[in-house]
Amino acid sequence: MAKFLIVEARFYAHLNDMLIEGARGALEAAGHSVDVLTVPGALEVPGAIAAAANYYDGFVALGVVIRGETYHFEIVAGESARGIMALTMDGIAVGNGILTTENEAQAIYRADPKQGNKGAGAAEAAMALLAIGEKFA
């Protein structure tokens, strides 16, 4: 049994609740323990994971970034993904479930455990990376 931390950017609460449900369900079904940490936005997710890296076996990054009228979408989407990728390149098992969508309808479909279930997908990715890391440890 491994310890996983879900780090969620709680900007869209109703969407995050669905993502957490999917991620928690996948992790607990596999027999792992789960904690949840909330950060203000997607840009803060990689920093929070880095701070907790010595305390958990794996991480699931969750949040939703919906395109707006400004360039801010590209910065948040790109930089949060870059930060998560840097963590994985350092050997930290992180499943990236930060949704980047054009509109709320797309986000709802992807977040809903009965539809896209991207929270579970991110949890499955984290578990797979943890298994790979253990194989080569």
mmCIF file of C-alpha atoms in Angstrom:
data_model
loop_
_atom_site.group_PDB
_atom_site.id
_atom_site.type_symbol
_atom_site.label_atom_id
_atom_site.label_comp_id
_atom_site.label_asym_id
_atom_site.label_seq_id
_atom_site.Cartn_x
_atom_site.Cartn_y
_atom_site.Cartn_z
ATOM 1 C CA MET A 1 0.000 0.000 0.000
ATOM 2 C CA ALA A 2 1.368 3.389 -1.022
ATOM 3 C CA LYS A 3 0.562 6.872 0.245
ATOM 4 C CA PHE A 4 -0.780 9.260 -2.405
ATOM 5 C CA LEU A 5 -1.440 12.960 -2.164
ATOM 6 C CA ILE A 6 -4.004 14.567 -4.415
ATOM 7 C CA VAL A 7 -3.028 18.206 -4.922
ATOM 8 C CA GLU A 8 -5.969 20.140 -6.251
ATOM 9 C CA ALA A 9 -6.146 23.672 -7.619
ATOM 10 C CA ARG A 10 -9.523 24.595 -6.163
ATOM 11 C CA PHE A 11 -10.711 27.207 -8.608
ATOM 12 C CA TYR A 12 -13.823 25.424 -9.915
ATOM 13 C CA ALA A 13 -15.118 23.557 -6.860
ATOM 14 C CA HIS A 14 -17.894 21.613 -8.620
ATOM 15 C CA LEU A 15 -15.462 20.316 -11.255
ATOM 16 C CA ASN A 16 -12.739 19.511 -8.742
ATOM 17 C CA ASP A 17 -15.171 17.522 -6.622
ATOM 18 C CA MET A 18 -15.753 15.230 -9.610
ATOM 19 C CA LEU A 19 -12.025 14.949 -10.374
ATOM 20 C CA ILE A 20 -11.261 14.086 -6.748
ATOM 21 C CA GLU A 21 -14.028 11.487 -6.688
ATOM 22 C CA GLY A 22 -12.535 9.745 -9.708
ATOM 23 C CA ALA A 23 -8.940 9.925 -8.470
ATOM 24 C CA ARG A 24 -9.756 8.852 -4.929
ATOM 25 C CA GLY A 25 -11.863 5.968 -6.218
ATOM 26 C CA ALA A 26 -9.063 4.632 -8.421
ATOM 27 C CA LEU A 27 -6.412 4.934 -5.712
ATOM 28 C CA GLU A 28 -8.525 3.400 -2.953
ATOM 29 C CA ALA A 29 -9.680 0.574 -5.244
ATOM 30 C CA ALA A 30 -5.991 -0.278 -5.692
ATOM 31 C CA GLY A 31 -5.524 -0.356 -1.913
ATOM 32 C CA HIS A 32 -3.651 2.924 -1.476
ATOM 33 C CA SER A 33 -4.164 5.617 1.142
ATOM 34 C CA VAL A 34 -5.135 9.100 -0.022
ATOM 35 C CA ASP A 35 -4.820 12.613 1.360
ATOM 36 C CA VAL A 36 -5.970 15.813 -0.349
ATOM 37 C CA LEU A 37 -4.193 19.168 -0.306
ATOM 38 C CA THR A 38 -5.822 22.277 -1.737
ATOM 39 C CA VAL A 39 -3.849 25.092 -3.384
ATOM 40 C CA PRO A 40 -5.197 28.342 -4.872
ATOM 41 C CA GLY A 41 -4.532 27.605 -8.540
ATOM 42 C CA ALA A 42 -2.844 25.382 -11.097
ATOM 43 C CA LEU A 43 0.441 27.277 -10.956
ATOM 44 C CA GLU A 44 0.809 26.353 -7.290
ATOM 45 C CA VAL A 45 0.360 22.607 -7.811
ATOM 46 C CA PRO A 46 3.980 21.743 -8.782
ATOM 47 C CA GLY A 47 5.405 23.706 -5.847
ATOM 48 C CA ALA A 48 3.111 21.959 -3.385
ATOM 49 C CA ILE A 49 4.094 18.558 -4.783
ATOM 50 C CA ALA A 50 7.778 19.455 -4.524
ATOM 51 C CA ALA A 51 7.266 20.491 -0.876
ATOM 52 C CA ALA A 52 5.569 17.169 -0.055
ATOM 53 C CA ALA A 53 7.820 14.926 -2.162
ATOM 54 C CA ASN A 54 9.546 13.335 0.844
ATOM 55 C CA TYR A 55 6.269 12.475 2.579
ATOM 56 C CA TYR A 56 4.277 10.645 -0.105
ATOM 57 C CA ASP A 57 4.932 7.873 -2.598
ATOM 58 C CA GLY A 58 2.948 9.424 -5.433
ATOM 59 C CA PHE A 59 0.865 12.412 -6.409
ATOM 60 C CA VAL A 60 -2.179 13.287 -8.460
ATOM 61 C CA ALA A 61 -2.362 16.856 -9.749
ATOM 62 C CA LEU A 62 -5.933 18.021 -10.306
ATOM 63 C CA GLY A 63 -7.537 21.230 -11.449
ATOM 64 C CA VAL A 64 -9.314 22.922 -14.317
ATOM 65 C CA VAL A 65 -8.105 25.737 -16.557
ATOM 66 C CA ILE A 66 -10.767 27.073 -18.919
ATOM 67 C CA ARG A 67 -9.761 29.325 -21.814
ATOM 68 C CA GLY A 68 -10.715 32.936 -21.296
ATOM 69 C CA GLU A 69 -10.272 36.056 -23.358
ATOM 70 C CA THR A 70 -6.639 36.684 -22.440
ATOM 71 C CA TYR A 71 -3.259 35.022 -22.844
ATOM 72 C CA HIS A 72 -3.348 33.975 -19.174
ATOM 73 C CA PHE A 73 -4.822 30.583 -20.156
ATOM 74 C CA GLU A 74 -1.702 29.653 -22.121
ATOM 75 C CA ILE A 75 0.608 30.677 -19.296
ATOM 76 C CA VAL A 76 -1.286 28.746 -16.611
ATOM 77 C CA ALA A 77 -1.825 25.660 -18.770
ATOM 78 C CA GLY A 78 1.732 25.540 -20.083
ATOM 79 C CA GLU A 79 3.616 26.406 -16.928
ATOM 80 C CA SER A 80 1.657 24.073 -14.661
ATOM 81 C CA ALA A 81 2.279 21.231 -17.128
ATOM 82 C CA ARG A 82 5.956 22.167 -17.382
ATOM 83 C CA GLY A 83 6.306 22.134 -13.600
ATOM 84 C CA ILE A 84 4.651 18.741 -13.321
ATOM 85 C CA MET A 85 6.827 17.349 -16.110
ATOM 86 C CA ALA A 86 9.950 18.602 -14.323
ATOM 87 C CA LEU A 87 8.868 16.736 -11.188
ATOM 88 C CA THR A 88 8.350 13.507 -13.118
ATOM 89 C CA MET A 89 11.755 13.901 -14.749
ATOM 90 C CA ASP A 90 13.178 14.032 -11.225
ATOM 91 C CA GLY A 91 11.595 10.640 -10.523
ATOM 92 C CA ILE A 92 8.499 11.799 -8.639
ATOM 93 C CA ALA A 93 5.380 9.810 -9.566
ATOM 94 C CA VAL A 94 2.846 12.443 -10.628
ATOM 95 C CA GLY A 95 -0.303 11.894 -12.660
ATOM 96 C CA ASN A 96 -1.353 15.110 -14.362
ATOM 97 C CA GLY A 97 -5.103 15.616 -14.180
ATOM 98 C CA ILE A 98 -5.152 19.367 -14.694
ATOM 99 C CA LEU A 99 -7.771 19.807 -17.386
ATOM 100 C CA THR A 100 -7.247 22.500 -20.001
ATOM 101 C CA THR A 101 -10.468 23.091 -21.876
ATOM 102 C CA GLU A 102 -12.143 25.588 -24.159
ATOM 103 C CA ASN A 103 -15.328 25.773 -22.093
ATOM 104 C CA GLU A 104 -17.098 24.458 -19.021
ATOM 105 C CA ALA A 105 -19.047 21.806 -20.953
ATOM 106 C CA GLN A 106 -15.784 20.160 -22.019
ATOM 107 C CA ALA A 107 -14.516 20.336 -18.434
ATOM 108 C CA ILE A 108 -17.686 18.758 -17.042
ATOM 109 C CA TYR A 109 -17.471 15.852 -19.481
ATOM 110 C CA ARG A 110 -13.794 15.195 -18.673
ATOM 111 C CA ALA A 111 -14.171 15.587 -14.897
ATOM 112 C CA ASP A 112 -17.332 13.518 -14.425
ATOM 113 C CA PRO A 113 -16.499 10.000 -13.150
ATOM 114 C CA LYS A 114 -19.413 8.662 -15.228
ATOM 115 C CA GLN A 115 -18.060 10.189 -18.434
ATOM 116 C CA GLY A 116 -14.426 11.119 -19.133
ATOM 117 C CA ASN A 117 -13.198 10.355 -15.584
ATOM 118 C CA LYS A 118 -9.877 12.129 -16.046
ATOM 119 C CA GLY A 119 -9.341 12.126 -12.272
ATOM 120 C CA ALA A 120 -9.121 8.337 -12.333
ATOM 121 C CA GLY A 121 -6.902 8.513 -15.414
ATOM 122 C CA ALA A 122 -4.459 10.789 -13.614
ATOM 123 C CA ALA A 123 -4.456 8.469 -10.583
ATOM 124 C CA GLU A 124 -3.766 5.482 -12.839
ATOM 125 C CA ALA A 125 -0.859 7.354 -14.426
ATOM 126 C CA ALA A 126 0.580 8.148 -10.980
ATOM 127 C CA MET A 127 0.301 4.510 -9.930
ATOM 128 C CA ALA A 128 1.991 3.388 -13.154
ATOM 129 C CA LEU A 129 4.874 5.834 -12.656
ATOM 130 C CA LEU A 130 5.293 4.675 -9.065
ATOM 131 C CA ALA A 131 5.497 1.058 -10.243
ATOM 132 C CA ILE A 132 8.091 1.989 -12.888
ATOM 133 C CA GLY A 133 10.142 3.862 -10.304
ATOM 134 C CA GLU A 134 10.049 0.887 -7.946
ATOM 135 C CA LYS A 135 11.103 -1.443 -10.748
ATOM 136 C CA PHE A 136 14.246 0.571 -11.419
ATOM 137 C CA ALA A 137 15.024 1.587 -7.814
#
